[in-house]
Amino acid sequence: MTGKRTIVPFGPQHPVLPEPIHLDLVIEDEHVVEAIPSIGYVHRGLESLVDRREYSDFVYLAERICGICSFTHSSTFCQGVEGLMGIEVPARATYLRTMWGEYSRLHSHLLWLGLFADALGFESLFYNAWKIRESILNELEATTGGRVIQGVCKVGGVRRDVTNEFLSGMDKRLDDIEAEMREMTRVFLSDYTLKKRLVGKGVLKADAAYNLGAVGPVARASGLVEDVRTSGYLAYGDISFKPVTVEGCDGYARCEVRCKELFQSVDIIHQIIAGMPEGDVSVPVKGNPDGEFFSRSEQPRGEVIHYLRGNGTKNLTQFRVRTPTLTNVPSLVAMLAGAELADVPQIVLTIDPCIGCMER
Amino acid sequence: MKMLKTILKQFVHKPVTTTFPAEPAKRYAVTRGHVMFDPSKCTSCGICMKRCPSQAVTVDRAAKLWTIDLFRCVICGQCTELCKFDALSLDPAYSSSARPDERGVETYEITYVKPEKPKKDSEIGE
Ligand code: SF4
Ligand code: SF4
């Protein structure tokens, strides 16, 4: 016997999800039959600003697309302009960009783990995750001058150099951070209650993930080897690492991928610091961008694409961003079908939604 | 048993938070706190006004006024890098909080005087 169908509106404001997405959940006996997403609550029109801001000033705006992936947005944008203009960035600058990108990944994943623990009602774990995140933010502030918006990327390189003494200090401090993270992730991966609420919830099989175009930890938790870093942009070509993949396909697997990526990032930063080349951190830039370019990067949440088109003037004619959250929405809808109503908030959180950067 | 270890650790370690404002906030030498303006060096070239991404600065050449809207400034530091005359710098201390009607728009009178050109030898001789 099938029950009566009801539609439960979820969001755009919800206690566990401070992100403005609205879902119409079609419910049948406590089970979600279908989820219909609607977006468009926070559109800021950032992309159309390219014709009013010079490309070199737009780096600051690109950085403000998202508060968490800010560094990756600015480096992806710079990478795009550099590709358009054929600028060769000094090796030290690409290494520094990679390092800051990995620090951003650490702070983003720790932020998500904390928020997730909080959403499940595990307050002390939330505090612990954010305590560790604080030390990552301190490193970022000490090297770039900003905690969340680093403002350190520019077309042609980076604006600040980090001394080698400071880098070796960071190397040592990372070991302490890693020890703390190990203790914290152990709770995430072995706690009975967390497991109970994650294992088997929000299942996304590998072929479904592939067909729906999942990216980032969502794809990797379904066993897909999807990682733009393997394409070797920035300094990733010189680094040895293997994308973290897990076969679980459920909420627990996505949590596990993010936990494991913390240690992967620490490892990458160690390698970056060890192999840091000497030299300048920026080159002078002349001329204006002309032509079109696709710039791709791996953000903490997955692949981001910046499309740029210039016509030889100071302003770009077109700028388009596709963020990982947007790419993961179809996967989210697939995960929600068949889930229990009580699990919806956690499942939505496991894709690490960032609606602000999805809609720009 | 694991839990006991965690509990005992809570008793011995120091608090991880800063008891602000009793204890000053942590800052680094490179922290971008707020923009400082030196009126004696600004030549009112207007670069900072033209290139500020958030349009926080206005330079009035005729009236010799330099204005910054602190509530618009996102402290990106671009103007301090572009100013060729060292009139702008970044201070690591954050500016204190205020209501828009109390403060926010700060106007400075530009006191820069163009240095006199050194006289040419031929002029001195006459
Ligand atoms: S502050 Fe510097 S950049 Fe701005 S108008 Fe004065 S001299 Fe020019
Ligand atoms: S710091 Fe940035 S936002 Fe603030 S006045 Fe300077 S250029 Fe404008």
Short mmCIF file of C-alpha atoms and ligand atoms in Angstrom, two decimals:
data_model
loop_
_atom_site.label_atom_id
_atom_site.label_comp_id
_atom_site.label_asym_id
_atom_site.label_seq_id
_atom_site.Cartn_x
_atom_site.Cartn_y
_atom_site.Cartn_z
CA MET A 1 0.00 0.00 0.00
CA THR A 2 1.36 3.39 -0.86
CA GLY A 3 0.73 6.34 1.38
CA LYS A 4 -0.48 9.77 0.49
CA ARG A 5 2.06 12.03 -1.16
CA THR A 6 2.89 15.28 0.57
CA ILE A 7 5.23 18.06 -0.41
CA VAL A 8 7.50 19.36 2.33
CA PRO A 9 9.33 22.59 1.57
CA PHE A 10 12.93 22.48 2.81
CA GLY A 11 14.95 25.67 3.03
CA PRO A 12 16.04 28.25 1.91
CA GLN A 13 16.56 28.78 5.62
CA HIS A 14 17.04 25.71 7.71
CA PRO A 15 18.69 25.28 11.11
CA VAL A 16 21.30 22.79 9.92
CA LEU A 17 21.87 24.29 6.54
CA PRO A 18 22.77 27.97 6.52
CA GLU A 19 22.78 27.98 2.75
CA PRO A 20 19.97 29.41 0.64
CA ILE A 21 18.80 26.45 -1.40
CA HIS A 22 15.19 25.42 -1.54
CA LEU A 23 14.10 21.84 -2.04
CA ASP A 24 10.58 20.63 -2.55
CA LEU A 25 10.57 17.17 -1.02
CA VAL A 26 7.86 14.88 -2.26
CA ILE A 27 7.19 12.62 0.73
CA GLU A 28 5.45 9.31 0.90
CA ASP A 29 5.30 7.68 4.34
CA GLU A 30 8.38 9.45 5.70
CA HIS A 31 10.31 8.56 2.55
CA VAL A 32 11.45 11.07 -0.02
CA VAL A 33 10.22 10.10 -3.45
CA GLU A 34 11.64 13.05 -5.27
CA ALA A 35 13.46 16.25 -4.48
CA ILE A 36 12.99 19.29 -6.69
CA PRO A 37 15.65 21.93 -6.15
CA SER A 38 15.14 25.60 -6.82
CA ILE A 39 17.96 28.06 -6.74
CA GLY A 40 18.42 31.75 -7.33
CA TYR A 41 18.20 33.29 -3.88
CA VAL A 42 21.61 34.95 -3.71
CA HIS A 43 22.50 36.02 -7.21
CA ARG A 44 25.05 38.83 -6.98
CA GLY A 45 25.78 39.49 -10.64
CA LEU A 46 29.53 39.15 -10.16
CA GLU A 47 30.13 37.80 -13.64
CA SER A 48 28.73 40.85 -15.39
CA LEU A 49 31.16 43.11 -13.55
CA VAL A 50 33.98 42.13 -15.92
CA ASP A 51 33.07 44.91 -18.31
CA ARG A 52 33.41 47.51 -15.57
CA ARG A 53 36.58 46.26 -13.88
CA GLU A 54 39.96 45.80 -15.47
CA TYR A 55 41.12 42.22 -15.63
CA SER A 56 43.86 42.84 -13.08
CA ASP A 57 41.38 44.31 -10.59
CA PHE A 58 38.91 41.55 -11.22
CA VAL A 59 41.19 39.11 -9.39
CA TYR A 60 39.93 40.64 -6.15
CA LEU A 61 36.35 40.19 -7.24
CA ALA A 62 36.92 36.63 -8.45
CA GLU A 63 38.35 35.89 -5.05
CA ARG A 64 35.15 37.07 -3.43
CA ILE A 65 32.98 34.59 -5.30
CA CYS A 66 33.31 32.28 -2.31
CA GLY A 67 34.60 32.82 1.17
CA ILE A 68 36.00 29.33 1.59
CA CYS A 69 37.50 28.57 -1.81
CA SER A 70 38.60 32.18 -2.17
CA PHE A 71 42.22 31.39 -2.89
CA THR A 72 41.45 28.79 -5.54
CA HIS A 73 39.06 31.17 -7.29
CA SER A 74 41.70 33.87 -7.54
CA SER A 75 44.40 31.44 -8.68
CA THR A 76 42.09 29.91 -11.26
CA PHE A 77 41.21 33.33 -12.60
CA CYS A 78 44.87 34.37 -12.73
CA GLN A 79 45.72 31.10 -14.42
CA GLY A 80 43.09 31.88 -17.04
CA VAL A 81 44.38 35.39 -17.73
CA GLU A 82 47.93 34.10 -17.83
CA GLY A 83 46.85 31.45 -20.31
CA LEU A 84 45.19 34.10 -22.47
CA MET A 85 48.22 36.34 -22.47
CA GLY A 86 50.81 33.60 -22.63
CA ILE A 87 52.54 34.58 -19.40
CA GLU A 88 55.04 32.18 -17.90
CA VAL A 89 54.67 32.30 -14.11
CA PRO A 90 57.87 31.81 -12.07
CA ALA A 91 58.20 28.36 -10.53
CA ARG A 92 58.32 29.71 -6.98
CA ALA A 93 54.99 31.45 -7.53
CA THR A 94 53.32 28.27 -8.75
CA TYR A 95 54.69 26.39 -5.75
CA LEU A 96 53.41 29.04 -3.38
CA ARG A 97 50.02 28.99 -5.09
CA THR A 98 49.89 25.23 -4.71
CA MET A 99 50.80 25.49 -1.06
CA TRP A 100 48.12 28.06 -0.32
CA GLY A 101 45.64 26.05 -2.35
CA GLU A 102 46.30 23.03 -0.17
CA TYR A 103 46.04 25.09 2.99
CA SER A 104 42.66 26.27 1.70
CA ARG A 105 41.65 22.67 1.20
CA LEU A 106 42.63 21.86 4.77
CA HIS A 107 40.66 24.75 6.18
CA SER A 108 37.66 24.02 3.98
CA HIS A 109 37.54 20.36 4.90
CA LEU A 110 37.98 21.11 8.59
CA LEU A 111 35.22 23.68 8.37
CA TRP A 112 32.94 21.16 6.74
CA LEU A 113 33.78 18.41 9.24
CA GLY A 114 33.01 20.85 12.05
CA LEU A 115 29.73 21.99 10.55
CA PHE A 116 28.77 18.43 9.87
CA ALA A 117 29.46 17.35 13.44
CA ASP A 118 27.43 20.32 14.59
CA ALA A 119 24.53 19.38 12.33
CA LEU A 120 24.55 15.90 13.85
CA GLY A 121 24.53 17.43 17.31
CA PHE A 122 28.13 16.54 18.20
CA GLU A 123 29.19 19.89 19.63
CA SER A 124 32.58 19.00 21.09
CA LEU A 125 33.75 17.46 17.85
CA PHE A 126 32.67 20.65 16.10
CA TYR A 127 34.80 22.72 18.48
CA ASN A 128 37.75 20.40 17.97
CA ALA A 129 37.60 20.60 14.20
CA TRP A 130 37.41 24.37 14.29
CA LYS A 131 40.20 24.59 16.82
CA ILE A 132 42.49 22.81 14.37
CA ARG A 133 41.19 24.96 11.55
CA GLU A 134 42.22 28.00 13.54
CA SER A 135 45.88 27.00 13.39
CA ILE A 136 45.57 26.58 9.61
CA LEU A 137 44.04 30.04 9.36
CA ASN A 138 46.88 31.44 11.45
CA GLU A 139 49.39 30.03 8.99
CA LEU A 140 47.45 31.58 6.14
CA GLU A 141 47.28 34.94 7.87
CA ALA A 142 50.95 34.94 8.77
CA THR A 143 51.96 34.28 5.17
CA THR A 144 49.37 36.17 3.14
CA GLY A 145 47.92 38.78 5.45
CA GLY A 146 44.36 37.54 5.28
CA ARG A 147 42.58 34.77 7.14
CA VAL A 148 39.81 34.02 4.71
CA ILE A 149 40.35 36.36 1.76
CA GLN A 150 44.05 35.98 1.10
CA GLY A 151 44.33 38.54 -1.69
CA VAL A 152 47.75 37.28 -2.59
CA CYS A 153 47.35 36.12 -6.17
CA LYS A 154 47.91 38.48 -9.04
CA VAL A 155 48.22 38.09 -12.76
CA GLY A 156 51.83 37.12 -13.34
CA GLY A 157 52.55 35.54 -9.98
CA VAL A 158 51.89 36.21 -6.33
CA ARG A 159 52.16 39.39 -4.33
CA ARG A 160 54.04 38.07 -1.34
CA ASP A 161 56.98 35.79 -0.89
CA VAL A 162 57.44 33.56 2.13
CA THR A 163 60.92 33.25 3.59
CA ASN A 164 62.53 29.85 3.64
CA GLU A 165 62.93 29.99 7.44
CA PHE A 166 59.22 30.56 7.80
CA LEU A 167 58.51 27.67 5.45
CA SER A 168 60.55 25.25 7.52
CA GLY A 169 58.71 26.50 10.61
CA MET A 170 55.44 25.73 8.87
CA ASP A 171 56.74 22.29 8.05
CA LYS A 172 57.32 21.57 11.74
CA ARG A 173 54.03 23.04 12.89
CA LEU A 174 52.20 20.90 10.34
CA ASP A 175 53.32 17.80 12.21
CA ASP A 176 51.51 18.97 15.34
CA ILE A 177 48.46 19.86 13.31
CA GLU A 178 48.56 16.43 11.71
CA ALA A 179 48.69 14.69 15.09
CA GLU A 180 45.64 16.65 16.24
CA MET A 181 43.81 15.86 13.04
CA ARG A 182 44.54 12.18 13.43
CA GLU A 183 42.86 12.17 16.81
CA MET A 184 39.87 14.06 15.50
CA THR A 185 39.32 12.03 12.33
CA ARG A 186 39.47 8.84 14.39
CA VAL A 187 36.29 9.99 16.10
CA PHE A 188 34.69 10.81 12.77
CA LEU A 189 35.44 7.45 11.29
CA SER A 190 34.83 5.17 14.26
CA ASP A 191 32.15 6.81 16.37
CA TYR A 192 29.13 4.58 16.70
CA THR A 193 26.53 7.32 16.50
CA LEU A 194 28.09 9.02 13.51
CA LYS A 195 28.30 5.70 11.69
CA LYS A 196 24.71 4.95 12.50
CA ARG A 197 23.62 8.18 10.87
CA LEU A 198 25.87 7.99 7.83
CA VAL A 199 26.39 4.45 6.64
CA GLY A 200 24.01 3.60 3.83
CA LYS A 201 22.48 7.08 3.74
CA GLY A 202 22.43 9.06 0.51
CA VAL A 203 23.79 6.34 -1.71
CA LEU A 204 25.21 7.38 -5.08
CA LYS A 205 26.52 4.45 -7.09
CA ALA A 206 29.60 4.88 -9.25
CA ASP A 207 27.80 4.80 -12.61
CA ALA A 208 25.15 7.22 -11.35
CA ALA A 209 27.89 9.54 -10.11
CA TYR A 210 29.57 9.36 -13.49
CA ASN A 211 26.40 9.95 -15.45
CA LEU A 212 25.30 12.85 -13.28
CA GLY A 213 28.72 14.46 -13.54
CA ALA A 214 29.65 14.40 -9.87
CA VAL A 215 32.95 16.07 -9.03
CA GLY A 216 35.29 16.29 -6.08
CA PRO A 217 34.83 14.29 -2.89
CA VAL A 218 31.32 13.27 -4.00
CA ALA A 219 32.70 11.52 -7.07
CA ARG A 220 35.71 10.10 -5.24
CA ALA A 221 33.47 8.68 -2.52
CA SER A 222 31.70 6.72 -5.25
CA GLY A 223 34.96 5.23 -6.40
CA LEU A 224 35.58 7.54 -9.37
CA VAL A 225 39.12 8.83 -9.84
CA GLU A 226 38.08 12.42 -10.53
CA ASP A 227 40.72 14.92 -9.57
CA VAL A 228 41.85 17.86 -11.70
CA ARG A 229 45.12 17.93 -9.78
CA THR A 230 46.20 14.87 -11.70
CA SER A 231 46.24 17.03 -14.85
CA GLY A 232 49.34 18.63 -13.40
CA TYR A 233 48.40 22.31 -13.36
CA LEU A 234 50.40 24.64 -11.04
CA ALA A 235 53.05 22.53 -9.33
CA TYR A 236 50.99 19.35 -9.09
CA GLY A 237 52.99 17.84 -11.94
CA ASP A 238 56.04 17.70 -9.67
CA ILE A 239 54.21 16.24 -6.70
CA SER A 240 53.55 12.59 -6.17
CA PHE A 241 50.08 11.95 -4.88
CA LYS A 242 47.17 9.67 -5.59
CA PRO A 243 43.56 10.85 -5.50
CA VAL A 244 41.76 9.48 -2.45
CA THR A 245 38.99 7.17 -3.54
CA VAL A 246 36.58 5.18 -1.40
CA GLU A 247 34.07 2.61 -2.56
CA GLY A 248 31.36 3.22 0.04
CA CYS A 249 29.15 5.49 -2.14
CA ASP A 250 27.28 6.76 0.95
CA GLY A 251 27.46 9.66 3.37
CA TYR A 252 30.08 7.89 5.45
CA ALA A 253 32.29 7.44 2.39
CA ARG A 254 32.11 11.15 1.61
CA CYS A 255 33.10 11.91 5.17
CA GLU A 256 35.96 9.43 4.90
CA VAL A 257 37.25 10.95 1.65
CA ARG A 258 37.43 14.36 3.26
CA CYS A 259 39.15 13.00 6.36
CA LYS A 260 41.75 11.23 4.25
CA GLU A 261 42.28 14.25 2.04
CA LEU A 262 43.35 16.21 5.09
CA PHE A 263 46.41 13.99 5.39
CA GLN A 264 46.96 14.01 1.67
CA SER A 265 47.07 17.82 1.71
CA VAL A 266 49.52 17.80 4.61
CA ASP A 267 51.69 15.44 2.61
CA ILE A 268 51.51 17.66 -0.48
CA ILE A 269 52.47 20.73 1.56
CA HIS A 270 55.47 18.85 2.96
CA GLN A 271 56.55 18.01 -0.58
CA ILE A 272 56.00 21.59 -1.74
CA ILE A 273 58.10 23.00 1.08
CA ALA A 274 60.85 20.47 0.41
CA GLY A 275 60.94 21.23 -3.31
CA MET A 276 60.39 25.00 -3.17
CA PRO A 277 62.47 26.55 -5.97
CA GLU A 278 64.31 29.83 -5.49
CA GLY A 279 63.70 32.91 -7.57
CA ASP A 280 61.19 35.65 -8.24
CA VAL A 281 57.54 35.33 -7.36
CA SER A 282 56.10 37.47 -10.14
CA VAL A 283 56.79 38.72 -13.62
CA PRO A 284 55.80 42.09 -15.07
CA VAL A 285 52.63 41.98 -17.13
CA LYS A 286 52.15 43.95 -20.32
CA GLY A 287 49.35 43.98 -22.82
CA ASN A 288 45.75 42.90 -22.65
CA PRO A 289 44.08 39.51 -22.85
CA ASP A 290 42.76 38.44 -26.20
CA GLY A 291 41.05 35.19 -27.15
CA GLU A 292 39.32 32.64 -24.95
CA PHE A 293 40.49 30.27 -22.27
CA PHE A 294 39.17 27.54 -20.01
CA SER A 295 40.86 27.45 -16.65
CA ARG A 296 40.29 24.44 -14.41
CA SER A 297 41.28 23.78 -10.82
CA GLU A 298 40.47 21.35 -8.09
CA GLN A 299 38.74 23.14 -5.27
CA PRO A 300 38.08 21.52 -1.90
CA ARG A 301 34.59 20.72 -3.20
CA GLY A 302 35.61 19.60 -6.66
CA GLU A 303 36.39 20.93 -10.06
CA VAL A 304 35.89 24.61 -10.80
CA ILE A 305 35.91 26.07 -14.30
CA HIS A 306 36.55 29.68 -15.17
CA TYR A 307 35.82 30.58 -18.76
CA LEU A 308 37.34 33.85 -19.93
CA ARG A 309 37.09 35.71 -23.18
CA GLY A 310 38.94 38.89 -24.00
CA ASN A 311 39.07 41.18 -27.02
CA GLY A 312 42.37 42.93 -26.53
CA THR A 313 41.06 45.61 -24.20
CA LYS A 314 41.62 46.01 -20.48
CA ASN A 315 38.22 44.45 -19.79
CA LEU A 316 37.26 40.89 -20.49
CA THR A 317 34.19 40.52 -22.64
CA GLN A 318 32.92 37.40 -20.96
CA PHE A 319 33.54 35.60 -17.74
CA ARG A 320 31.74 32.51 -16.63
CA VAL A 321 32.25 30.32 -13.59
CA ARG A 322 31.02 26.82 -12.96
CA THR A 323 31.49 25.83 -9.37
CA PRO A 324 31.51 22.29 -8.00
CA THR A 325 28.28 22.72 -6.03
CA LEU A 326 26.28 23.35 -9.18
CA THR A 327 27.76 20.23 -10.75
CA ASN A 328 26.85 18.20 -7.69
CA VAL A 329 23.21 19.25 -7.47
CA PRO A 330 21.97 16.50 -9.85
CA SER A 331 23.85 13.96 -7.72
CA LEU A 332 22.24 15.42 -4.62
CA VAL A 333 18.78 15.02 -6.12
CA ALA A 334 19.59 11.39 -6.94
CA MET A 335 20.86 10.77 -3.41
CA LEU A 336 17.73 12.20 -1.84
CA ALA A 337 15.31 9.99 -3.78
CA GLY A 338 14.45 7.14 -1.45
CA ALA A 339 16.00 8.66 1.65
CA GLU A 340 14.16 9.11 4.90
CA LEU A 341 12.90 12.57 5.71
CA ALA A 342 14.99 12.74 8.89
CA ASP A 343 18.18 12.10 6.95
CA VAL A 344 17.65 14.85 4.40
CA PRO A 345 19.69 17.54 6.20
CA GLN A 346 22.75 15.30 6.59
CA ILE A 347 22.56 14.10 3.01
CA VAL A 348 22.38 17.65 1.73
CA LEU A 349 25.39 18.51 3.86
CA THR A 350 27.49 15.63 2.59
CA ILE A 351 27.93 17.28 -0.81
CA ASP A 352 29.33 20.30 1.07
CA PRO A 353 26.96 22.73 -0.61
CA CYS A 354 28.16 26.27 -1.15
CA ILE A 355 25.22 28.05 -2.70
CA GLY A 356 26.84 31.45 -2.49
CA CYS A 357 29.53 30.46 -4.94
CA MET A 358 27.16 28.40 -7.02
CA GLU A 359 25.10 31.46 -7.92
CA ARG A 360 27.71 34.22 -7.71
CA MET B 1 39.33 4.57 28.43
CA LYS B 2 40.02 6.80 25.42
CA MET B 3 37.42 9.18 26.72
CA LEU B 4 39.16 9.37 30.09
CA LYS B 5 42.36 10.44 28.38
CA THR B 6 40.51 13.22 26.58
CA ILE B 7 38.80 14.36 29.76
CA LEU B 8 42.06 14.46 31.71
CA LYS B 9 43.70 16.42 28.94
CA GLN B 10 41.02 19.06 29.20
CA PHE B 11 42.07 19.74 32.79
CA VAL B 12 45.73 20.31 32.11
CA HIS B 13 45.96 22.24 28.88
CA LYS B 14 45.65 25.99 28.61
CA PRO B 15 42.53 27.56 27.11
CA VAL B 16 42.73 27.66 23.33
CA THR B 17 40.73 30.85 22.95
CA THR B 18 41.90 34.40 23.47
CA THR B 19 40.12 36.30 26.20
CA PHE B 20 39.59 39.30 23.98
CA PRO B 21 39.43 42.26 24.78
CA ALA B 22 41.44 41.57 27.97
CA GLU B 23 44.12 40.06 25.81
CA PRO B 24 44.96 41.86 22.55
CA ALA B 25 44.02 40.17 19.29
CA LYS B 26 46.73 38.21 17.53
CA ARG B 27 48.27 39.95 14.54
CA TYR B 28 51.09 39.32 12.15
CA ALA B 29 53.38 41.77 10.47
CA VAL B 30 51.64 41.17 7.14
CA THR B 31 48.07 41.29 8.45
CA ARG B 32 45.96 43.63 6.39
CA GLY B 33 44.33 45.79 9.05
CA HIS B 34 43.43 49.14 7.56
CA VAL B 35 44.69 51.68 5.05
CA MET B 36 46.81 54.56 6.31
CA PHE B 37 47.10 57.78 4.35
CA ASP B 38 49.96 60.23 4.44
CA PRO B 39 48.65 63.62 3.22
CA SER B 40 52.10 65.07 2.80
CA LYS B 41 53.06 62.62 0.07
CA CYS B 42 49.95 62.31 -2.07
CA THR B 43 50.22 64.02 -5.44
CA SER B 44 46.53 63.46 -6.18
CA CYS B 45 47.34 61.38 -9.22
CA GLY B 46 44.10 59.45 -8.77
CA ILE B 47 45.46 55.96 -9.43
CA CYS B 48 44.03 54.65 -6.17
CA MET B 49 40.59 56.00 -7.04
CA LYS B 50 40.66 54.50 -10.52
CA ARG B 51 41.89 51.07 -9.53
CA CYS B 52 40.16 50.46 -6.20
CA PRO B 53 38.00 47.36 -6.81
CA SER B 54 35.31 48.49 -4.39
CA GLN B 55 35.37 52.19 -5.30
CA ALA B 56 36.10 53.21 -1.76
CA VAL B 57 38.48 56.06 -2.56
CA THR B 58 37.73 59.43 -4.10
CA VAL B 59 40.39 61.96 -4.91
CA ASP B 60 39.30 65.52 -5.46
CA ARG B 61 42.13 67.20 -7.29
CA ALA B 62 40.67 70.67 -7.29
CA ALA B 63 39.73 70.76 -3.62
CA LYS B 64 42.83 68.80 -2.59
CA LEU B 65 40.84 66.22 -0.70
CA TRP B 66 41.40 62.48 -0.37
CA THR B 67 38.43 60.50 0.91
CA ILE B 68 38.12 56.87 1.89
CA ASP B 69 34.87 55.14 2.74
CA LEU B 70 36.01 52.64 5.35
CA PHE B 71 32.78 50.69 5.05
CA ARG B 72 33.37 50.13 1.36
CA CYS B 73 37.08 49.38 1.60
CA VAL B 74 37.68 45.66 1.56
CA ILE B 75 41.32 46.09 2.59
CA CYS B 76 42.65 44.31 -0.43
CA GLY B 77 45.80 46.40 -0.34
CA GLN B 78 45.81 47.14 -4.04
CA CYS B 79 45.96 50.93 -3.60
CA THR B 80 48.96 50.69 -1.29
CA GLU B 81 50.83 48.77 -3.94
CA LEU B 82 49.86 51.03 -6.81
CA CYS B 83 50.61 54.35 -5.13
CA LYS B 84 53.94 55.36 -6.55
CA PHE B 85 54.47 58.09 -3.97
CA ASP B 86 54.30 56.00 -0.81
CA ALA B 87 51.30 57.92 0.42
CA LEU B 88 49.39 54.77 1.30
CA SER B 89 50.35 51.93 3.59
CA LEU B 90 48.65 49.11 5.46
CA ASP B 91 48.55 48.97 9.21
CA PRO B 92 48.20 45.51 10.79
CA ALA B 93 45.75 46.78 13.44
CA TYR B 94 42.11 46.45 12.52
CA SER B 95 40.21 49.71 12.58
CA SER B 96 37.88 49.91 15.55
CA SER B 97 34.19 49.37 15.12
CA ALA B 98 31.85 52.25 14.58
CA ARG B 99 28.42 53.16 13.29
CA PRO B 100 28.24 54.66 9.80
CA ASP B 101 27.11 57.99 11.21
CA GLU B 102 30.00 58.16 13.63
CA ARG B 103 32.76 57.37 11.24
CA GLY B 104 33.19 55.54 8.04
CA VAL B 105 34.02 58.24 5.57
CA GLU B 106 37.36 59.79 6.37
CA THR B 107 38.49 62.84 4.48
CA TYR B 108 42.02 64.14 4.51
CA GLU B 109 43.32 67.40 3.21
CA ILE B 110 46.23 66.83 0.91
CA THR B 111 49.15 68.89 2.12
CA TYR B 112 51.61 67.81 -0.53
CA VAL B 113 53.60 70.65 -2.05
CA LYS B 114 55.40 70.12 -5.28
CA PRO B 115 59.10 70.43 -4.62
CA GLU B 116 60.60 73.37 -6.47
CA LYS B 117 62.62 72.47 -9.45
CA PRO B 118 66.32 73.00 -8.83
CA LYS B 119 67.40 76.04 -10.73
CA LYS B 120 69.42 75.47 -13.82
CA ASP B 121 72.98 76.72 -13.89
CA SER B 122 72.17 79.26 -16.56
CA GLU B 123 69.43 80.74 -14.38
CA ILE B 124 71.72 81.04 -11.37
CA GLY B 125 74.31 82.85 -13.40
CA GLU B 126 71.97 85.64 -14.43
S1 SF4 C 1 47.30 58.27 -2.56
FE1 SF4 C 1 48.92 57.74 -4.01
S2 SF4 C 1 47.81 56.79 -5.70
FE2 SF4 C 1 46.28 57.85 -4.50
S3 SF4 C 1 46.11 59.87 -5.47
FE3 SF4 C 1 47.62 60.06 -3.83
S4 SF4 C 1 49.58 59.71 -4.80
FE4 SF4 C 1 48.02 58.95 -6.21
S1 SF4 C 2 42.59 48.61 0.23
FE1 SF4 C 2 41.56 47.96 -1.64
S2 SF4 C 2 39.40 48.38 -1.25
FE2 SF4 C 2 40.56 49.53 0.28
S3 SF4 C 2 40.84 51.54 -0.61
FE3 SF4 C 2 42.64 50.34 -1.17
S4 SF4 C 2 42.16 49.48 -3.17
FE4 SF4 C 2 40.23 50.19 -2.28
#
